[in-house]
Structures are given as C-alpha cells and as structure tokens.
Coordinates of C-alpha atoms (C1' of nucleotides) in Angstrom, one line a residue:
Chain M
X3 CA 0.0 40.2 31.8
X4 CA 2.8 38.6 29.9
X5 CA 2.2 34.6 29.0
X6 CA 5.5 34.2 31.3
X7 CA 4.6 36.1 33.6
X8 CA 3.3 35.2 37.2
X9 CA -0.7 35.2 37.4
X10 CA -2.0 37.0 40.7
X11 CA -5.4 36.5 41.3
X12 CA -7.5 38.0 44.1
X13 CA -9.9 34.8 44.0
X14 CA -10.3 32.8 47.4
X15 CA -9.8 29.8 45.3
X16 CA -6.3 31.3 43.5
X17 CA -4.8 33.4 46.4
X18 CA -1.2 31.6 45.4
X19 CA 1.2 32.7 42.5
X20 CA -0.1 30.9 39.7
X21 CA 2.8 29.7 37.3
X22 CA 2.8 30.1 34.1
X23 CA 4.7 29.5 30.5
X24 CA 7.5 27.4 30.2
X25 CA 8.1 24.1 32.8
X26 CA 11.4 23.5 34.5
X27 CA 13.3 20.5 35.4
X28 CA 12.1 20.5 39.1
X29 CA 8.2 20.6 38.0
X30 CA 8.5 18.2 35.4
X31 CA 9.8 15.9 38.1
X32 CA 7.4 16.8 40.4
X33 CA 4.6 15.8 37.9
X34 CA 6.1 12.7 37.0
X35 CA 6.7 11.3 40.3
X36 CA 2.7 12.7 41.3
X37 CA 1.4 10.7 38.0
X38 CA 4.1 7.5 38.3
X39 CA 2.5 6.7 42.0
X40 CA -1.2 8.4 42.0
X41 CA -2.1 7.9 38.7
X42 CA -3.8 10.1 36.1
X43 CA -7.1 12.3 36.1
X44 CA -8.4 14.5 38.7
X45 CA -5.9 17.4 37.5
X46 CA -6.8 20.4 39.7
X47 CA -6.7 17.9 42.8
X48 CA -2.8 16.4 41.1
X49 CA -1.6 20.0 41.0
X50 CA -2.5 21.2 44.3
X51 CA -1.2 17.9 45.9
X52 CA 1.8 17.4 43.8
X53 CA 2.8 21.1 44.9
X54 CA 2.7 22.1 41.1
X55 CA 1.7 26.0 41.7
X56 CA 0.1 25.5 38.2
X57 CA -3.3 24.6 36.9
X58 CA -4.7 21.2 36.3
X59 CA -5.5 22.3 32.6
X60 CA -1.7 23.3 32.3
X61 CA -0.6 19.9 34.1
X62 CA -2.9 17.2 31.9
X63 CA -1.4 19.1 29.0
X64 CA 2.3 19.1 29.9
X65 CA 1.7 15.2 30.7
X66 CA 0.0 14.4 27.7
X67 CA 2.0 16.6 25.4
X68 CA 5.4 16.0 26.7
X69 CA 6.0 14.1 29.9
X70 CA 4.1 11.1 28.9
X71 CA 6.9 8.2 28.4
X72 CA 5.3 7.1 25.0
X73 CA 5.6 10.3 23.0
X74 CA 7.9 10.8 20.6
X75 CA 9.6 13.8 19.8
X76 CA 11.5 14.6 16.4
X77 CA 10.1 15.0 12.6
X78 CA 7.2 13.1 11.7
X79 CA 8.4 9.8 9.8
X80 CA 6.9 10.0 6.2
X81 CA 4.3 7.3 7.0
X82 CA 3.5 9.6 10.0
X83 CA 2.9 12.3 7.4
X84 CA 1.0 10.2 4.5
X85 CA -1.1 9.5 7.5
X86 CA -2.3 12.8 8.7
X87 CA -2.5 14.0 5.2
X88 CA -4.8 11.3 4.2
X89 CA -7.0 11.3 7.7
X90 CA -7.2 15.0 7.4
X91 CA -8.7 14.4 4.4
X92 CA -11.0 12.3 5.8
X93 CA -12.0 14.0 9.2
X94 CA -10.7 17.9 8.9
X95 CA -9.3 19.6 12.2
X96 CA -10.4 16.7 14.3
X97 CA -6.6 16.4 15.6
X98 CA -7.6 14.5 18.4
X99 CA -9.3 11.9 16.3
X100 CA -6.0 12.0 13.8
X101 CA -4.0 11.7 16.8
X102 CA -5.5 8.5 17.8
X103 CA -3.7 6.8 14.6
X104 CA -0.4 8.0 15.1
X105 CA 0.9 6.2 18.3
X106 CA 3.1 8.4 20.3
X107 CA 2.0 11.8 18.4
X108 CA -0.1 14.2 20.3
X109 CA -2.5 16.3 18.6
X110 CA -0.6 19.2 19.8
X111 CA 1.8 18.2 17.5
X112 CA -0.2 16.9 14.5
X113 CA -2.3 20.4 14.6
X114 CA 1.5 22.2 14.5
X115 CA 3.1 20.1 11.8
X116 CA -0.6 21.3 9.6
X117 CA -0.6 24.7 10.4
X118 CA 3.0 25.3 9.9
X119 CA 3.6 22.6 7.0
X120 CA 1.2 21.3 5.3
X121 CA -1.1 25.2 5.8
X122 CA 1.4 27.0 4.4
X123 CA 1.8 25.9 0.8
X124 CA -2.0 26.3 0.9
X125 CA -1.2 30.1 1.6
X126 CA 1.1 30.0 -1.2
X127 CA -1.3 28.5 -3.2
X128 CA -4.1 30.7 -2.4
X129 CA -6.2 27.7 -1.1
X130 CA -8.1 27.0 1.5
X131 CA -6.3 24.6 3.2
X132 CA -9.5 22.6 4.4
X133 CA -10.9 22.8 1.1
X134 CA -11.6 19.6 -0.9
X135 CA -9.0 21.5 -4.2
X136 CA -6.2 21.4 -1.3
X137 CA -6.8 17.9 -0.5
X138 CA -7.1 16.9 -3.9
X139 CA -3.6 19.0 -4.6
X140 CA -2.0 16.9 -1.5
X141 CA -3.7 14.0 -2.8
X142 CA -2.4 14.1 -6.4
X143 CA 0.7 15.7 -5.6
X144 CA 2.2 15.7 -2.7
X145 CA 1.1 11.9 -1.1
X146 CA 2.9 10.2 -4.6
X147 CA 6.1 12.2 -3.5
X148 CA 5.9 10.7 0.4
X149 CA 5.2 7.1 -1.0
X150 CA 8.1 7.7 -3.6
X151 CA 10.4 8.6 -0.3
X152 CA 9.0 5.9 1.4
X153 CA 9.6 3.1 -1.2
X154 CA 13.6 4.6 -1.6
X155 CA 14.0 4.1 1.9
X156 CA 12.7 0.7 1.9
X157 CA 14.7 -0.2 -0.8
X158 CA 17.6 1.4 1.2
X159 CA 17.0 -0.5 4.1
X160 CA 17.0 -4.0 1.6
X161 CA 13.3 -4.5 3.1
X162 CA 10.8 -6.0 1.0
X163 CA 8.6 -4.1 -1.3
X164 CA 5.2 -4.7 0.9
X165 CA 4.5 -0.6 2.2
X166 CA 3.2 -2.5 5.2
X167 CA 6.4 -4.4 5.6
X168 CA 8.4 -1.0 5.2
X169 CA 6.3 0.4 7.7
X170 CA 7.3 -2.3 9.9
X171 CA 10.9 -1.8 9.7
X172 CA 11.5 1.2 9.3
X173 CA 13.1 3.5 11.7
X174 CA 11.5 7.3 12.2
X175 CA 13.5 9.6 11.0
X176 CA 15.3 11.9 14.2
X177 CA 12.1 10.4 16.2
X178 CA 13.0 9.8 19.6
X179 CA 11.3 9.8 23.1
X180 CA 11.5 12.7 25.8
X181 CA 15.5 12.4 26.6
X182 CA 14.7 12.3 29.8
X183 CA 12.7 9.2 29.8
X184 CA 14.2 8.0 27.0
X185 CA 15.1 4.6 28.6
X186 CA 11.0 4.0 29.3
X187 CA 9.9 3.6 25.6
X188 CA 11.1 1.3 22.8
X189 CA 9.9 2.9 19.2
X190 CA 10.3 -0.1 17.2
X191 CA 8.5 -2.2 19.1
X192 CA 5.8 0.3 19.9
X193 CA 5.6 1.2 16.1
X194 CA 5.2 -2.7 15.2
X195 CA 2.3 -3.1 17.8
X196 CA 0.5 -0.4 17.0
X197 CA 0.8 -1.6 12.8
X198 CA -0.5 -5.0 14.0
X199 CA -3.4 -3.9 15.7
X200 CA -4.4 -1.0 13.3
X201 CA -5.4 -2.5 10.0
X202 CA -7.3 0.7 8.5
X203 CA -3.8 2.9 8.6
X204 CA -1.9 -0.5 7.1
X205 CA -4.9 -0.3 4.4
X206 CA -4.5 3.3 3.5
X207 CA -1.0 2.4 3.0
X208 CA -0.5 -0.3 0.6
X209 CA -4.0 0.8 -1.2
X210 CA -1.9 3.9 -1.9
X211 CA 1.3 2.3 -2.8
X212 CA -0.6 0.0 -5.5
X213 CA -2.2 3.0 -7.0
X214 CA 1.4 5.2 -6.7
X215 CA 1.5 4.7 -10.3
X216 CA -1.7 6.1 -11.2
X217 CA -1.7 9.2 -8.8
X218 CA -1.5 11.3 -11.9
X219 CA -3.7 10.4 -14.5
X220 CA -6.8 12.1 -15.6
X221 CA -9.4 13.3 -13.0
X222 CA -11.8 10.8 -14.0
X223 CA -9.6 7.9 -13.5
X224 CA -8.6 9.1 -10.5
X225 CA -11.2 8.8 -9.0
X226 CA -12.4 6.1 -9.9
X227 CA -9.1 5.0 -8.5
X228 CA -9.7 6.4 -5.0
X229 CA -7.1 6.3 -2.7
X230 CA -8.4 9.6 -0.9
X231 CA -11.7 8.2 0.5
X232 CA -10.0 5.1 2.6
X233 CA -12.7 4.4 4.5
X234 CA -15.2 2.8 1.5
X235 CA -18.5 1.7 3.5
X236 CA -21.8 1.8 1.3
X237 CA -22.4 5.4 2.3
X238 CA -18.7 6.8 1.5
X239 CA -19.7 5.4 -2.2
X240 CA -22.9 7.1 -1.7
X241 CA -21.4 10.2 -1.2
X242 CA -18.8 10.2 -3.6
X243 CA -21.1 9.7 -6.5
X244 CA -23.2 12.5 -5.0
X245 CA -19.8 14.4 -5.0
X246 CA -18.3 13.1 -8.5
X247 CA -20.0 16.5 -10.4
X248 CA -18.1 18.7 -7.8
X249 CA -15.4 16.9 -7.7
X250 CA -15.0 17.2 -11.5
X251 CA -15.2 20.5 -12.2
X252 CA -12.9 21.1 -9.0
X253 CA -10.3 18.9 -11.2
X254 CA -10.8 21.2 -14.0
X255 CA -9.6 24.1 -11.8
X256 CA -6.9 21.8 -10.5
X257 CA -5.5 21.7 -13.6
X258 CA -5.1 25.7 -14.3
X259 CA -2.9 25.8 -11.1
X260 CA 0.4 26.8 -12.2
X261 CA 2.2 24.3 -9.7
X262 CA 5.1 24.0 -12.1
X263 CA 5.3 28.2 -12.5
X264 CA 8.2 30.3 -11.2
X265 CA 6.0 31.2 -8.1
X266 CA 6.1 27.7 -7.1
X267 CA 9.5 26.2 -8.2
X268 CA 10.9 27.8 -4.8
X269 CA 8.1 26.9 -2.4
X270 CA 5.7 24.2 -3.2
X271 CA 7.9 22.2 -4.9
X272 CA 11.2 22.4 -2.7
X273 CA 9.5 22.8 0.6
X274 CA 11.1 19.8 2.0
X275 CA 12.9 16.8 1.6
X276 CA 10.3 15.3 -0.8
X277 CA 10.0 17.8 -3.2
X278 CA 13.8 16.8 -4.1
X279 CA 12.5 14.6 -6.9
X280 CA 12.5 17.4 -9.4
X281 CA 15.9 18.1 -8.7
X282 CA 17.0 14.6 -9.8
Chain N
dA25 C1' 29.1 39.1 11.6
dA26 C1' 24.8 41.0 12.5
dG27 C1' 20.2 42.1 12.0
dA28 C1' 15.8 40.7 9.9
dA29 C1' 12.6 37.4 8.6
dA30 C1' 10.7 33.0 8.8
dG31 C1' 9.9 28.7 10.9
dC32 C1' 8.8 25.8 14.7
dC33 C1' 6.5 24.3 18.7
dA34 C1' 5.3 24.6 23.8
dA35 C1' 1.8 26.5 26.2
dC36 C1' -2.3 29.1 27.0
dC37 C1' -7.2 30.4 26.1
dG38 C1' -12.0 29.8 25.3
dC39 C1' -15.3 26.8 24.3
dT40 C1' -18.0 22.4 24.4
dC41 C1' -19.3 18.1 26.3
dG42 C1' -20.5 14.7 29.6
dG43 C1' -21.2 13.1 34.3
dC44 C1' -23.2 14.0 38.5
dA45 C1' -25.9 16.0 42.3
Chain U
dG30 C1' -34.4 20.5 34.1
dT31 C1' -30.4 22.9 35.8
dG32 C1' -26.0 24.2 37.4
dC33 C1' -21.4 22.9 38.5
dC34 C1' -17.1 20.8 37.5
dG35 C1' -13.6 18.1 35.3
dA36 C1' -11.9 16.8 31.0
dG37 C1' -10.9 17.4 26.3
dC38 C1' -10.6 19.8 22.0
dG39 C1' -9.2 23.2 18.5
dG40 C1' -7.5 27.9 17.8
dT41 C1' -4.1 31.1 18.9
dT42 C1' 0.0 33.2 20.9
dG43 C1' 4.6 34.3 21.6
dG44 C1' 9.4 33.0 22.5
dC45 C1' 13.2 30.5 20.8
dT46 C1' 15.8 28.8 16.9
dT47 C1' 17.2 28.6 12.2
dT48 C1' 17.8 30.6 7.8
dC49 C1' 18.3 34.4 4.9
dT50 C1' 20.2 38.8 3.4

DNA sequence: AAGAAAGCCAACCGCTCGGCA
DNA sequence: GTGCCGAGCGGTTGGCTTTCT
C-alpha cells in the first residue's frame, strides 16, 4: 500500500477508511478546534470524536509537530544550531531530550536538520557521525564558525558583546510560527523567556564565546579548555580524565584529516552560510 | 528549457516504557 | 506477575522542492 494511499483494514476495531500521508486544511482545523476546547492526550479517543478518520499516533504527531501554536517553522537560528551541536555532543540521538532546550523546535525537526545537515559532512568525511572524532571535528571546527556568525550579527544589530545578550535580541533567521496561527505566538518574547529560565544553554553559550579564541589550539589545551563537556559535575571530570588517553590519540587522527583538501573545499567547508569565512 | 540529482522535511513505522487493572 | 493500552521516542520513507548539468 502506498504511504498516501487509503488503509483498509478488515479489523472490527478499523472497519473505516483509515487516512493517511499528508493533512489538509479541513483536518487541521478539525484537530485544532478538538484540542483548543477538549484538551490534549487520550489520542485514539480525540481522533474518533473529533471525526479525524486518522490515528491517534498520526494526530499527537501532527499536533505536536506542526499544529501546536508555539512551534516555529523556518531555519534553525545559529544559536538554535550551536545548541543541538553541543547537546548532541552531550546526549547522542536523544532528540527528545535536545528538543526540550530549544523552545518551539520539535524533535522531528532537530533529528531532520542532523541527519540531513549536520550527518552529511560526516558522510563526506567518512565519520561516524555519533562518533566522539565527529564531535570533536564540529567542536573544533564548525561551533567557532557559528559563534563567529553569531558575534557579526550581534555586532550588526549594535547589541552588546554578551553572547547571552545577543541571544536575547536577536531575531531567528526566516523563523516564524505555523502561518496559520501565526497571530497565537510572539518569538521574541517566547525566545527571551525561555533564555531567562534556562541558565545551562545561556552557560554553554558565553563559556563558548570566551573560549572562541582558543577553539583551535593544540589538542592538549583544548581540552583542558573544554567547552564540549558543558555539563562539569564531579563525575563529567571523572570521566574526562578517564577519557583524556582516548581523546588524545583521537586528536592525533584529527589532525591527518585533510579538511582543507580539494575533497573538502566544495563540501565541508562551503556547506552553508558559515563556511563563508574562507571566502573572505 | 528540461531532465537528473540532491536536499529537505512531513509523516509513518516499530519499538519501548509506564500506568493500570 | 502479567497483559493491555496509551504515549512517546528514534529510525526510516517517500514526495515535493531546489539546484545542478
């Protein structure tokens, strides 16, 4: 059966046309106005009595994912992306648990912007990209290039040089609400609560800034100038000594990576709008 | 201009977990 | 202890869009 197709069961349960793939207009709407007066939760009971013909699975999904008035839509902001690099450093595939740190960003979302960003210079890299090498690469690599983007536009925007301040003022880049309940949500001041009330993501951020400059010296000093491990409790330091030797010898083959070669020049380095710096 | 390739992302699937009877 | 069910999570798919040739 085609993913778009119509799903006809023989079950007692499922003796209706199940609908499937994309959501129109008319179902969104239905969903909404279900949610908007019933409430969350229960999701096979919201389908059948909203008059959704589709599953509860498929419903909590389109609500969470897209209907939901406080997600955003658009490219990730790159504080959004500093973010996810660094907590995926820290917790692997647990986009959920990422999620939780990026107000209005769904895992959905978070999982696709890895998989078909962040993944693929790993594939062109011939890493694995949940290896500790390809976190160190982003680390020493890629996360100076998003705080150098991140510092221009603060200057741009005449804000002061505190990373937490730019977070604060900033605006996300093309990152806007569902248009259709647009008028619902209010980024800025969303983004400004959610800085004030999270002080491990305002950490990671201004520890990274101060040690911007530093992001590419010599393996040793890097780590003893951690910015990586951002969560430093007694047994993070534990296991980081534990991990030095590995870590070490893992810098060594860091370091005969041809990431300024031919291969790279047209993928690595250029793959967005951060890699612009060698241009300039 | 048109076809091919690559990129993006919404949606589905299968699995696990926790609560409850 | 066990089975059922709802909810949630991560992996995968496939269609649409964009870019390339």
């Amino acid at each position: 059966m085609s993913r778009l197709g119509i799903n006809m069961t023989n079950t007692h349960e499922d003796a209706f046309e199940l609908r499937r793939g994309p959501w129109t207009v008319e179902e969104d709407d239905l969903l909404v106005r279900y949610i908007t007066s019933h409430g969350e939760g229960h999701w096979n009971y919201l389908a059948k009595f909203a008059g959704l013909k589709r599953t509860g699975k498929s419903c909590r999904l389109r609500w969470l994912n897209y209907l939901k008035p406080d997600v955003k839509h658009g490219n990730l902001t790159p504080q959004e992306q500093l973010l996810i690099l660094e907590l995926h450093c820290k917790w692997g595939n647990r986009w959920s648990k990422i999620a939780q740190h990026l107000p209005g960003r769904t895992d959905n979302e978070i999982k696709n912007y890895w998989r078909t960003r962040v993944q693929k210079h790993a594939r062109q890299l011939k890493i694995d990209g949940n290896s500790k090498k390809f976190h160190e690469a982003i680390r020493r690599f890629w996360v100076p290039r998003l705080l150098e983007n991140m510092e221009q536009n603060s200057s741009e925007t005449s804000s002061p040089s505190s990373s937490i301040s730019t977070l604060e003022t900033q605006t996300p880049i093309n990152t806007t609400p569902c248009p259709k309940y647009r008028s619902q949500v209010n980024n800025s001041d969303q983004h400004k609560e959610y800085l004030h009330s999270n002080s491990l993501e305002s950490g990671i951020i201004s520890q990274l800034t101060a040690e911007n400059s530093e992001m590419n010296t010599a393996c040793n000093n890097s780590f003893q100038d951690d910015g990586y491990h951002v969560d430093i409790s007694s047994n993070n330091i534990l296991e980081m000594e534990s991990q030095q030797e590995i870590f070490l010898s893992q810098c060594q083959q860091m370091e005969e990576i041809d990431w300024f070669g031919e291969g790279m020049a047209g993928t690595f380095w250029n793959a967005g709008e951060f890699w612009d710096f060698r241009k300039s």
